[in-house]
Amino acid sequence: MASQTRQSVSGGRHDPFQLERLAEELAAREFSSPSVGRTSGTKDPSLQADLPLYVPLSHHNEFLAAETFNTENFLLSRSYTSLPELRTELREYLSSLKEELVLLINDDYEDFISLSTDLRGEGARMARLKAPLNGFRDQIQASRSILQNIQDAVQAKLDARSKLRDEKALLHHLLKISESVTRLESLLLISKPNHADIPPSHLSGATEISAGKYVNRSGHELLPSDDDFPRTRGSRAKHLSRVATEYSQLLYLVSKARAEKCTYVEEIQWSIDRIRDTLTSDLDHLFSSILTGLTGSGEGKTSELERAKLIADLTECLHVYDTLHLWRSAEDIIKRTVVAPYVRKTIHPDTLAAPTSPIVPHTPLPSLAPTCTLPPRTPYTPYTAFFTKQNPFDSKDAASSTPYLDESNDPLSKLFSQILRFVDRDLRRIMQIAEQVSVRSIETTTSTGEGFDIMANVIWPEIGQAIMDELGSVVFAVGKPDEFLKRHRASEAFIHALEFIAPSTRSVQTMRSHPVFASFNKRWQLPIYFQLRWKELVSKLEDTLGTATTSLVFTKPGHSMFLTRQSESVWTAINSCWSAEVFVPDLAHRFWRLTLQLLSRYKVWLETVLPQTDTPVQATSPTDKSRSSTPQASSEAIPENNAVDEFLKQYAIILVDIKVMTVQVLLFGGTRSTLPSPSLPCPRIYALREQLCALNLIAEQAAKQVVQLLSRRAYDSLLPVRSIPSQFRAMSSKRMPTEPSYFVPLILRPVRAFFGIGGATVPGERLREALLKESATEVFDSVCQRYIQYLTAMRKTEESLRRLKKGKKSTLGIFGGASASKDDDRDEERIRAQMILDVEAFGQDGKSLGVNLNLVESYVQLSHMVQSELIDGECPFD
């Protein structure tokens, strides 16, 4: 190491720039860089330098080989090359292209020159090849025409065979129709007419050989089977069900044949119509006899076994009607056989006058197993005054319970209950079976009017129309509102009971949309009923509000929540609008408007009877008042004590009535289901809140008048504070005061008396929670401000007296001067001590009424004023 140092030192002497050392280091770097690159390439490829690769221009360059040359993209790809270098490179590439082009031309020039020499003699060869082509073309065209003719012949034969196949299928189809017609005629025992009456086409399908024997085209005899003719009454329903199935198949076949426009169908249409009429006639006759047996309208009574068979036959008949889509025909038979006779016998002009005999219910039928799942139904009964005899949800089988009407002393309710018993006894089971049968038809179709709907199409139209025709002059008479309302509620309860008996919600909706239902609702003269009620309520209210509008007529204590008879009358009118004896749900909007009108009329009456004082309270200067301690010497226009007490009493009564009215209206709207809830945002509630806000404005005005009157009374009690200095100077005893002045407890006594604190029961006692703290704070603050005015005037007066005495001292000499000064200082200390005691006692009195003394700024100023010197001390509030 030392030798190397010596060498470097010695070398540094001969080589000052150390070129040899730099050359050695450069050689070492060049020698080690490939190894380092190879090491880094093998160990960590990321350490290699990411330098741009120089790619020379060639034919494979993507930018030069593109269909459209883009200069910008080409320049960006060569961004690492300067423009002069790029120009040089492009020139070099251009020269290389020219050289390649010259080489290409030189290489292919010989072949290009020899091209014309190589084509010699090719024309003759082409002519020899072209000569046989025309013959080939003619042969091919001839073969093509032969093949096309063969193809057309084959296609014609195929089309003819297909047509024959279709005609054969259609013929088989028509044979099926003919056989179906023949079979149906045999099942229905339809006799064959004469040959002259039968169209020829029909004779081609089936020909009558002898009575009761039929043969088809092939000559085979068609004989009905042994079960084609019913032997007993019990199998008639099944027989008709089989016939209906066969008839449905016939209709399907006829529809397909009619789509093919077959004349045969039109020629045998009379046979199809005859089959339909016969089937419908037999079905109607059987259905009518079954209904007669079930409802007990025939002679004798049926046993349980017979009723079970009749129910099975009834179900089968309804299935047949449903299959044939003859729902209205079945409903018409029920109407003619069961409902119409009972309605004619029960509902007539003398029904309400004649005594009604109750219907003895039959033995209840066994319940049917439900064939479909229907949503649970809850009877919609917004309001009814007639309590049901039994709760339908208390029994085990809710479907068998019917809410009957209260029949006590009401012929119409007795009539409705009798009709409900009839519907429940004779028709309810039929409706349930019909609903179960037609559920599939209703679910598989989207059109309206499909399926049975006995309640909407049979029961209600007959009963509703009979009531309007026979009893309309009595039921819908509106001359007596009480009787009218009783009948209206009985009718509403009757309709709700029918809806409860209805087998499904769909039946209820159809019943409500029936024209008879709309006509029945229009017959109720509800606007006239409302006018009668309006006249009754408003006339009574106006009689009360019109008497003694300038004075209040008080109710007896404890007799009502209100203190005036007028407020009680307004509340009674509002309550009557929504009571069970007056309210009708369909007139809810009219009664709501009447409620708002009653509140508006009550506001007008309050504005009329609200007492008005002579002048508002003004903060007048105490210098304008007399120095006398008696209130009679005051120059303010203050009403007499009795008049002020009467005003305060009237204001208290008005405030109590407005508060009670507001609370009762809000509670009334929240507890009645017929009124919208006050918490819900709707236009009706906004109108109600506007009326209540108008009443609250009157209450605020009355509260302000109460504060003014109480402040005046407090001012009267505060007047003796001005005579405190003269009283203490006139007293012979010079001891310090220990108790507040006698007038301090009297200052806030009017507030206590108004709110009934520690005294007799007064109307203002009910306002303590709402107004005591606020009113006491305002009166307390007003009295403090007046107190400060008095003290400021007293301070100015004392300063004037002090300056006057100082002027007199200079002329009196030395006799008695010192003793008089000491007496004046002692009087001032006693006056200040008395004022401090008075202010503290006054503050405690206000605190007992709920006044927060720290928040009353005038009281804080008053405390600082009495704590300072009355004369020599500086008051910060001058």
PDB file of C-alpha atoms in Angstrom, residues 107-356:
ATOM      1  CA  ASP A 107     -34.297  -9.602 -63.551  1.00  0.00           C
ATOM      2  CA  ASP A 108     -37.785  -9.813 -65.204  1.00  0.00           C
ATOM      3  CA  TYR A 109     -36.974  -7.932 -68.402  1.00  0.00           C
ATOM      4  CA  GLU A 110     -36.037 -11.019 -70.357  1.00  0.00           C
ATOM      5  CA  ASP A 111     -39.289 -12.776 -69.468  1.00  0.00           C
ATOM      6  CA  PHE A 112     -41.269  -9.683 -70.379  1.00  0.00           C
ATOM      7  CA  ILE A 113     -39.641  -9.472 -73.786  1.00  0.00           C
ATOM      8  CA  SER A 114     -40.180 -13.182 -74.509  1.00  0.00           C
ATOM      9  CA  LEU A 115     -43.868 -13.020 -73.568  1.00  0.00           C
ATOM     10  CA  SER A 116     -45.084 -12.145 -77.061  1.00  0.00           C
ATOM     11  CA  THR A 117     -42.872 -14.868 -78.558  1.00  0.00           C
ATOM     12  CA  ASP A 118     -44.335 -17.525 -76.220  1.00  0.00           C
ATOM     13  CA  LEU A 119     -47.947 -16.687 -77.247  1.00  0.00           C
ATOM     14  CA  ARG A 120     -47.522 -17.490 -80.912  1.00  0.00           C
ATOM     15  CA  GLY A 121     -50.050 -20.167 -82.166  1.00  0.00           C
ATOM     16  CA  GLU A 122     -52.342 -19.910 -79.153  1.00  0.00           C
ATOM     17  CA  GLY A 123     -55.222 -18.376 -81.207  1.00  0.00           C
ATOM     18  CA  ALA A 124     -55.680 -21.470 -83.341  1.00  0.00           C
ATOM     19  CA  ARG A 125     -55.546 -23.665 -80.328  1.00  0.00           C
ATOM     20  CA  MET A 126     -58.285 -21.581 -78.654  1.00  0.00           C
ATOM     21  CA  ALA A 127     -60.465 -21.842 -81.788  1.00  0.00           C
ATOM     22  CA  ARG A 128     -60.147 -25.639 -81.805  1.00  0.00           C
ATOM     23  CA  LEU A 129     -61.202 -25.720 -78.128  1.00  0.00           C
ATOM     24  CA  LYS A 130     -64.199 -23.427 -78.742  1.00  0.00           C
ATOM     25  CA  ALA A 131     -65.724 -25.426 -81.606  1.00  0.00           C
ATOM     26  CA  PRO A 132     -67.346 -28.291 -79.538  1.00  0.00           C
ATOM     27  CA  LEU A 133     -68.570 -26.014 -76.733  1.00  0.00           C
ATOM     28  CA  ASN A 134     -71.746 -24.925 -78.565  1.00  0.00           C
ATOM     29  CA  GLY A 135     -72.857 -28.539 -78.974  1.00  0.00           C
ATOM     30  CA  PHE A 136     -72.230 -29.220 -75.349  1.00  0.00           C
ATOM     31  CA  ARG A 137     -74.348 -26.167 -74.428  1.00  0.00           C
ATOM     32  CA  ASP A 138     -77.311 -27.391 -76.511  1.00  0.00           C
ATOM     33  CA  GLN A 139     -77.168 -30.887 -75.028  1.00  0.00           C
ATOM     34  CA  ILE A 140     -77.092 -29.517 -71.476  1.00  0.00           C
ATOM     35  CA  GLN A 141     -80.081 -27.226 -72.103  1.00  0.00           C
ATOM     36  CA  ALA A 142     -82.098 -30.119 -73.571  1.00  0.00           C
ATOM     37  CA  SER A 143     -81.303 -32.322 -70.589  1.00  0.00           C
ATOM     38  CA  ARG A 144     -82.241 -29.512 -68.215  1.00  0.00           C
ATOM     39  CA  SER A 145     -85.656 -29.036 -69.857  1.00  0.00           C
ATOM     40  CA  ILE A 146     -86.371 -32.779 -69.684  1.00  0.00           C
ATOM     41  CA  LEU A 147     -85.456 -32.880 -66.006  1.00  0.00           C
ATOM     42  CA  GLN A 148     -87.611 -29.783 -65.290  1.00  0.00           C
ATOM     43  CA  ASN A 149     -90.616 -31.421 -66.974  1.00  0.00           C
ATOM     44  CA  ILE A 150     -90.128 -34.555 -64.910  1.00  0.00           C
ATOM     45  CA  GLN A 151     -89.818 -32.439 -61.714  1.00  0.00           C
ATOM     46  CA  ASP A 152     -93.003 -30.509 -62.534  1.00  0.00           C
ATOM     47  CA  ALA A 153     -94.907 -33.729 -63.130  1.00  0.00           C
ATOM     48  CA  VAL A 154     -93.713 -35.228 -59.842  1.00  0.00           C
ATOM     49  CA  GLN A 155     -94.585 -32.005 -57.952  1.00  0.00           C
ATOM     50  CA  ALA A 156     -98.053 -31.965 -59.527  1.00  0.00           C
ATOM     51  CA  LYS A 157     -98.642 -35.530 -58.416  1.00  0.00           C
ATOM     52  CA  LEU A 158     -97.405 -34.693 -54.910  1.00  0.00           C
ATOM     53  CA  ASP A 159     -99.672 -31.653 -54.723  1.00  0.00           C
ATOM     54  CA  ALA A 160    -102.633 -33.684 -55.891  1.00  0.00           C
ATOM     55  CA  ARG A 161    -101.854 -36.370 -53.311  1.00  0.00           C
ATOM     56  CA  SER A 162    -101.525 -33.724 -50.582  1.00  0.00           C
ATOM     57  CA  LYS A 163    -104.815 -32.180 -51.627  1.00  0.00           C
ATOM     58  CA  LEU A 164    -106.440 -35.599 -51.575  1.00  0.00           C
ATOM     59  CA  ARG A 165    -104.953 -36.178 -48.138  1.00  0.00           C
ATOM     60  CA  ASP A 166    -106.350 -32.878 -46.871  1.00  0.00           C
ATOM     61  CA  GLU A 167    -109.718 -33.606 -48.405  1.00  0.00           C
ATOM     62  CA  LYS A 168    -109.684 -37.049 -46.832  1.00  0.00           C
ATOM     63  CA  ALA A 169    -108.828 -35.559 -43.436  1.00  0.00           C
ATOM     64  CA  LEU A 170    -111.552 -32.958 -43.873  1.00  0.00           C
ATOM     65  CA  LEU A 171    -113.956 -35.689 -44.880  1.00  0.00           C
ATOM     66  CA  HIS A 172    -113.040 -37.681 -41.766  1.00  0.00           C
ATOM     67  CA  HIS A 173    -113.515 -34.482 -39.782  1.00  0.00           C
ATOM     68  CA  LEU A 174    -116.959 -33.983 -41.261  1.00  0.00           C
ATOM     69  CA  LEU A 175    -117.780 -37.631 -40.573  1.00  0.00           C
ATOM     70  CA  LYS A 176    -116.801 -37.040 -36.941  1.00  0.00           C
ATOM     71  CA  ILE A 177    -119.117 -34.039 -36.869  1.00  0.00           C
ATOM     72  CA  SER A 178    -121.931 -36.095 -38.376  1.00  0.00           C
ATOM     73  CA  GLU A 179    -121.353 -38.948 -35.956  1.00  0.00           C
ATOM     74  CA  SER A 180    -121.158 -36.477 -33.017  1.00  0.00           C
ATOM     75  CA  VAL A 181    -124.442 -34.889 -34.100  1.00  0.00           C
ATOM     76  CA  THR A 182    -126.057 -38.323 -34.432  1.00  0.00           C
ATOM     77  CA  ARG A 183    -124.751 -39.413 -31.044  1.00  0.00           C
ATOM     78  CA  LEU A 184    -125.902 -36.226 -29.339  1.00  0.00           C
ATOM     79  CA  GLU A 185    -129.347 -36.601 -30.863  1.00  0.00           C
ATOM     80  CA  SER A 186    -129.481 -40.141 -29.556  1.00  0.00           C
ATOM     81  CA  LEU A 187    -128.264 -39.077 -26.085  1.00  0.00           C
ATOM     82  CA  LEU A 188    -130.844 -36.335 -25.920  1.00  0.00           C
ATOM     83  CA  LEU A 189    -133.586 -38.559 -27.373  1.00  0.00           C
ATOM     84  CA  ILE A 190    -134.184 -36.176 -30.247  1.00  0.00           C
ATOM     85  CA  SER A 191    -136.504 -37.748 -32.796  1.00  0.00           C
ATOM     86  CA  LYS A 192    -135.539 -37.703 -36.453  1.00  0.00           C
ATOM     87  CA  PRO A 193    -137.675 -35.477 -38.709  1.00  0.00           C
ATOM     88  CA  ASN A 194    -139.007 -36.525 -42.103  1.00  0.00           C
ATOM     89  CA  HIS A 195    -136.627 -36.904 -45.017  1.00  0.00           C
ATOM     90  CA  ALA A 196    -138.210 -33.950 -46.722  1.00  0.00           C
ATOM     91  CA  ASP A 197    -137.149 -31.717 -43.840  1.00  0.00           C
ATOM     92  CA  ILE A 198    -133.565 -32.916 -43.790  1.00  0.00           C
ATOM     93  CA  PRO A 199    -131.054 -31.301 -46.114  1.00  0.00           C
ATOM     94  CA  PRO A 200    -129.441 -33.723 -48.632  1.00  0.00           C
ATOM     95  CA  SER A 201    -125.997 -33.134 -47.227  1.00  0.00           C
ATOM     96  CA  HIS A 202    -127.158 -34.303 -43.844  1.00  0.00           C
ATOM     97  CA  LEU A 203    -128.585 -37.509 -45.330  1.00  0.00           C
ATOM     98  CA  SER A 204    -125.161 -38.163 -46.789  1.00  0.00           C
ATOM     99  CA  GLY A 205    -123.609 -38.163 -43.350  1.00  0.00           C
ATOM    100  CA  ALA A 206    -126.046 -40.453 -41.519  1.00  0.00           C
ATOM    101  CA  THR A 207    -129.314 -41.988 -42.700  1.00  0.00           C
ATOM    102  CA  GLU A 208    -132.172 -43.175 -40.575  1.00  0.00           C
ATOM    103  CA  ILE A 209    -132.976 -46.858 -41.238  1.00  0.00           C
ATOM    104  CA  SER A 210    -135.716 -47.318 -38.724  1.00  0.00           C
ATOM    105  CA  ALA A 211    -136.986 -45.777 -35.526  1.00  0.00           C
ATOM    106  CA  GLY A 212    -134.075 -45.416 -33.148  1.00  0.00           C
ATOM    107  CA  LYS A 213    -131.495 -46.839 -35.586  1.00  0.00           C
ATOM    108  CA  TYR A 214    -128.844 -44.844 -37.468  1.00  0.00           C
ATOM    109  CA  VAL A 215    -126.161 -45.888 -39.971  1.00  0.00           C
ATOM    110  CA  ASN A 216    -123.128 -43.973 -41.196  1.00  0.00           C
ATOM    111  CA  ARG A 217    -121.571 -43.787 -44.671  1.00  0.00           C
ATOM    112  CA  SER A 218    -119.960 -47.211 -44.397  1.00  0.00           C
ATOM    113  CA  GLY A 219    -123.258 -48.792 -43.472  1.00  0.00           C
ATOM    114  CA  HIS A 220    -122.390 -49.563 -39.841  1.00  0.00           C
ATOM    115  CA  GLU A 221    -125.288 -49.159 -37.457  1.00  0.00           C
ATOM    116  CA  LEU A 222    -124.911 -46.555 -34.713  1.00  0.00           C
ATOM    117  CA  LEU A 223    -126.742 -47.634 -31.596  1.00  0.00           C
ATOM    118  CA  PRO A 224    -126.612 -45.783 -28.342  1.00  0.00           C
ATOM    119  CA  SER A 225    -125.010 -47.623 -25.481  1.00  0.00           C
ATOM    120  CA  ASP A 226    -126.877 -48.806 -22.442  1.00  0.00           C
ATOM    121  CA  ASP A 227    -125.726 -45.814 -20.367  1.00  0.00           C
ATOM    122  CA  ASP A 228    -126.790 -43.254 -22.993  1.00  0.00           C
ATOM    123  CA  PHE A 229    -130.265 -42.999 -21.514  1.00  0.00           C
ATOM    124  CA  PRO A 230    -130.667 -42.103 -17.849  1.00  0.00           C
ATOM    125  CA  ARG A 231    -132.564 -44.650 -15.853  1.00  0.00           C
ATOM    126  CA  THR A 232    -132.822 -42.786 -12.548  1.00  0.00           C
ATOM    127  CA  ARG A 233    -133.129 -39.151 -11.525  1.00  0.00           C
ATOM    128  CA  GLY A 234    -129.783 -39.325  -9.737  1.00  0.00           C
ATOM    129  CA  SER A 235    -127.881 -40.014 -12.962  1.00  0.00           C
ATOM    130  CA  ARG A 236    -129.496 -37.194 -14.948  1.00  0.00           C
ATOM    131  CA  ALA A 237    -126.848 -34.695 -13.912  1.00  0.00           C
ATOM    132  CA  LYS A 238    -124.007 -37.015 -14.891  1.00  0.00           C
ATOM    133  CA  HIS A 239    -125.780 -37.807 -18.145  1.00  0.00           C
ATOM    134  CA  LEU A 240    -126.095 -34.116 -18.978  1.00  0.00           C
ATOM    135  CA  SER A 241    -122.457 -33.612 -18.011  1.00  0.00           C
ATOM    136  CA  ARG A 242    -121.493 -36.291 -20.546  1.00  0.00           C
ATOM    137  CA  VAL A 243    -123.712 -34.683 -23.162  1.00  0.00           C
ATOM    138  CA  ALA A 244    -122.118 -31.281 -22.444  1.00  0.00           C
ATOM    139  CA  THR A 245    -118.656 -32.782 -22.914  1.00  0.00           C
ATOM    140  CA  GLU A 246    -119.714 -34.296 -26.219  1.00  0.00           C
ATOM    141  CA  TYR A 247    -121.291 -31.019 -27.246  1.00  0.00           C
ATOM    142  CA  SER A 248    -118.107 -29.107 -26.426  1.00  0.00           C
ATOM    143  CA  GLN A 249    -116.174 -31.526 -28.629  1.00  0.00           C
ATOM    144  CA  LEU A 250    -118.729 -30.987 -31.396  1.00  0.00           C
ATOM    145  CA  LEU A 251    -118.305 -27.230 -31.150  1.00  0.00           C
ATOM    146  CA  TYR A 252    -114.550 -27.644 -31.411  1.00  0.00           C
ATOM    147  CA  LEU A 253    -114.893 -29.780 -34.535  1.00  0.00           C
ATOM    148  CA  VAL A 254    -117.371 -27.338 -36.041  1.00  0.00           C
ATOM    149  CA  SER A 255    -115.040 -24.402 -35.411  1.00  0.00           C
ATOM    150  CA  LYS A 256    -112.221 -26.170 -37.256  1.00  0.00           C
ATOM    151  CA  ALA A 257    -114.534 -27.085 -40.144  1.00  0.00           C
ATOM    152  CA  ARG A 258    -115.846 -23.530 -40.308  1.00  0.00           C
ATOM    153  CA  ALA A 259    -112.263 -22.318 -40.568  1.00  0.00           C
ATOM    154  CA  GLU A 260    -111.998 -24.426 -43.747  1.00  0.00           C
ATOM    155  CA  LYS A 261    -115.184 -22.721 -45.037  1.00  0.00           C
ATOM    156  CA  CYS A 262    -117.157 -25.953 -45.363  1.00  0.00           C
ATOM    157  CA  THR A 263    -120.728 -25.550 -46.544  1.00  0.00           C
ATOM    158  CA  TYR A 264    -121.668 -28.711 -44.724  1.00  0.00           C
ATOM    159  CA  VAL A 265    -121.357 -26.947 -41.369  1.00  0.00           C
ATOM    160  CA  GLU A 266    -123.807 -24.269 -42.405  1.00  0.00           C
ATOM    161  CA  GLU A 267    -126.277 -26.889 -43.630  1.00  0.00           C
ATOM    162  CA  ILE A 268    -126.273 -28.856 -40.360  1.00  0.00           C
ATOM    163  CA  GLN A 269    -126.309 -25.737 -38.162  1.00  0.00           C
ATOM    164  CA  TRP A 270    -130.010 -26.263 -37.528  1.00  0.00           C
ATOM    165  CA  SER A 271    -129.241 -29.678 -35.996  1.00  0.00           C
ATOM    166  CA  ILE A 272    -126.541 -28.142 -33.779  1.00  0.00           C
ATOM    167  CA  ASP A 273    -128.943 -25.409 -32.679  1.00  0.00           C
ATOM    168  CA  ARG A 274    -131.590 -28.016 -31.913  1.00  0.00           C
ATOM    169  CA  ILE A 275    -129.094 -30.013 -29.836  1.00  0.00           C
ATOM    170  CA  ARG A 276    -128.086 -26.879 -27.973  1.00  0.00           C
ATOM    171  CA  ASP A 277    -131.691 -25.902 -27.276  1.00  0.00           C
ATOM    172  CA  THR A 278    -132.563 -29.399 -26.119  1.00  0.00           C
ATOM    173  CA  LEU A 279    -129.490 -29.625 -23.879  1.00  0.00           C
ATOM    174  CA  THR A 280    -130.147 -26.188 -22.413  1.00  0.00           C
ATOM    175  CA  SER A 281    -133.822 -26.998 -21.843  1.00  0.00           C
ATOM    176  CA  ASP A 282    -133.046 -30.295 -20.094  1.00  0.00           C
ATOM    177  CA  LEU A 283    -130.298 -28.677 -18.035  1.00  0.00           C
ATOM    178  CA  ASP A 284    -132.520 -25.752 -17.017  1.00  0.00           C
ATOM    179  CA  HIS A 285    -135.335 -28.089 -16.042  1.00  0.00           C
ATOM    180  CA  LEU A 286    -133.034 -30.293 -13.956  1.00  0.00           C
ATOM    181  CA  PHE A 287    -131.331 -27.293 -12.346  1.00  0.00           C
ATOM    182  CA  SER A 288    -134.686 -25.738 -11.489  1.00  0.00           C
ATOM    183  CA  SER A 289    -135.932 -28.955  -9.883  1.00  0.00           C
ATOM    184  CA  ILE A 290    -132.727 -29.272  -7.859  1.00  0.00           C
ATOM    185  CA  LEU A 291    -133.060 -25.674  -6.628  1.00  0.00           C
ATOM    186  CA  THR A 292    -136.658 -26.324  -5.672  1.00  0.00           C
ATOM    187  CA  GLY A 293    -135.638 -29.342  -3.670  1.00  0.00           C
ATOM    188  CA  LEU A 294    -132.744 -27.578  -1.931  1.00  0.00           C
ATOM    189  CA  THR A 295    -134.575 -24.384  -1.003  1.00  0.00           C
ATOM    190  CA  GLY A 296    -137.608 -26.260   0.322  1.00  0.00           C
ATOM    191  CA  SER A 297    -140.048 -24.328  -1.852  1.00  0.00           C
ATOM    192  CA  GLY A 298    -141.628 -27.567  -3.063  1.00  0.00           C
ATOM    193  CA  GLU A 299    -144.047 -29.802  -1.215  1.00  0.00           C
ATOM    194  CA  GLY A 300    -142.672 -31.766   1.687  1.00  0.00           C
ATOM    195  CA  LYS A 301    -139.224 -31.704   3.245  1.00  0.00           C
ATOM    196  CA  THR A 302    -136.081 -33.426   2.064  1.00  0.00           C
ATOM    197  CA  SER A 303    -133.926 -35.638   4.233  1.00  0.00           C
ATOM    198  CA  GLU A 304    -130.218 -35.220   4.763  1.00  0.00           C
ATOM    199  CA  LEU A 305    -129.363 -37.976   2.297  1.00  0.00           C
ATOM    200  CA  GLU A 306    -131.542 -36.444  -0.371  1.00  0.00           C
ATOM    201  CA  ARG A 307    -130.017 -33.014   0.271  1.00  0.00           C
ATOM    202  CA  ALA A 308    -126.535 -34.470  -0.121  1.00  0.00           C
ATOM    203  CA  LYS A 309    -127.544 -35.979  -3.472  1.00  0.00           C
ATOM    204  CA  LEU A 310    -129.135 -32.728  -4.531  1.00  0.00           C
ATOM    205  CA  ILE A 311    -125.954 -30.858  -3.659  1.00  0.00           C
ATOM    206  CA  ALA A 312    -123.925 -33.303  -5.763  1.00  0.00           C
ATOM    207  CA  ASP A 313    -126.347 -32.866  -8.661  1.00  0.00           C
ATOM    208  CA  LEU A 314    -126.264 -29.097  -8.186  1.00  0.00           C
ATOM    209  CA  THR A 315    -122.476 -29.101  -8.374  1.00  0.00           C
ATOM    210  CA  GLU A 316    -122.626 -31.227 -11.535  1.00  0.00           C
ATOM    211  CA  CYS A 317    -125.149 -28.870 -13.136  1.00  0.00           C
ATOM    212  CA  LEU A 318    -123.016 -25.851 -12.321  1.00  0.00           C
ATOM    213  CA  HIS A 319    -120.021 -27.606 -13.875  1.00  0.00           C
ATOM    214  CA  VAL A 320    -122.090 -28.151 -17.021  1.00  0.00           C
ATOM    215  CA  TYR A 321    -123.115 -24.472 -17.117  1.00  0.00           C
ATOM    216  CA  ASP A 322    -119.502 -23.463 -16.623  1.00  0.00           C
ATOM    217  CA  THR A 323    -118.370 -25.811 -19.402  1.00  0.00           C
ATOM    218  CA  LEU A 324    -120.933 -24.374 -21.796  1.00  0.00           C
ATOM    219  CA  HIS A 325    -120.194 -20.790 -20.641  1.00  0.00           C
ATOM    220  CA  LEU A 326    -123.863 -20.355 -19.734  1.00  0.00           C
ATOM    221  CA  TRP A 327    -123.277 -18.544 -16.440  1.00  0.00           C
ATOM    222  CA  ARG A 328    -125.971 -15.946 -17.019  1.00  0.00           C
ATOM    223  CA  SER A 329    -128.539 -18.658 -17.847  1.00  0.00           C
ATOM    224  CA  ALA A 330    -127.897 -20.396 -14.532  1.00  0.00           C
ATOM    225  CA  GLU A 331    -128.151 -17.090 -12.682  1.00  0.00           C
ATOM    226  CA  ASP A 332    -131.436 -16.332 -14.451  1.00  0.00           C
ATOM    227  CA  ILE A 333    -132.868 -19.683 -13.317  1.00  0.00           C
ATOM    228  CA  ILE A 334    -131.803 -18.982  -9.713  1.00  0.00           C
ATOM    229  CA  LYS A 335    -133.472 -15.586  -9.987  1.00  0.00           C
ATOM    230  CA  ARG A 336    -136.747 -16.970 -11.395  1.00  0.00           C
ATOM    231  CA  THR A 337    -136.897 -20.056  -9.178  1.00  0.00           C
ATOM    232  CA  VAL A 338    -135.647 -18.880  -5.771  1.00  0.00           C
ATOM    233  CA  VAL A 339    -135.009 -15.138  -5.427  1.00  0.00           C
ATOM    234  CA  ALA A 340    -137.858 -13.501  -7.352  1.00  0.00           C
ATOM    235  CA  PRO A 341    -140.706 -15.455  -5.619  1.00  0.00           C
ATOM    236  CA  TYR A 342    -139.287 -14.706  -2.189  1.00  0.00           C
ATOM    237  CA  VAL A 343    -138.766 -11.018  -2.986  1.00  0.00           C
ATOM    238  CA  ARG A 344    -142.336 -10.672  -4.288  1.00  0.00           C
ATOM    239  CA  LYS A 345    -143.660 -12.356  -1.161  1.00  0.00           C
ATOM    240  CA  THR A 346    -141.475 -10.438   1.299  1.00  0.00           C
ATOM    241  CA  ILE A 347    -141.013  -6.914  -0.092  1.00  0.00           C
ATOM    242  CA  HIS A 348    -144.251  -5.070  -0.806  1.00  0.00           C
ATOM    243  CA  PRO A 349    -145.660  -1.648   0.133  1.00  0.00           C
ATOM    244  CA  ASP A 350    -147.195  -2.972   3.376  1.00  0.00           C
ATOM    245  CA  THR A 351    -144.036  -4.765   4.505  1.00  0.00           C
ATOM    246  CA  LEU A 352    -142.965  -2.196   7.088  1.00  0.00           C
ATOM    247  CA  ALA A 353    -146.465  -2.022   8.550  1.00  0.00           C
ATOM    248  CA  ALA A 354    -147.219  -5.770   8.635  1.00  0.00           C
ATOM    249  CA  PRO A 355    -145.704  -7.985  11.359  1.00  0.00           C
ATOM    250  CA  THR A 356    -142.846 -10.123  10.110  1.00  0.00           C
TER     251      THR A 356
END
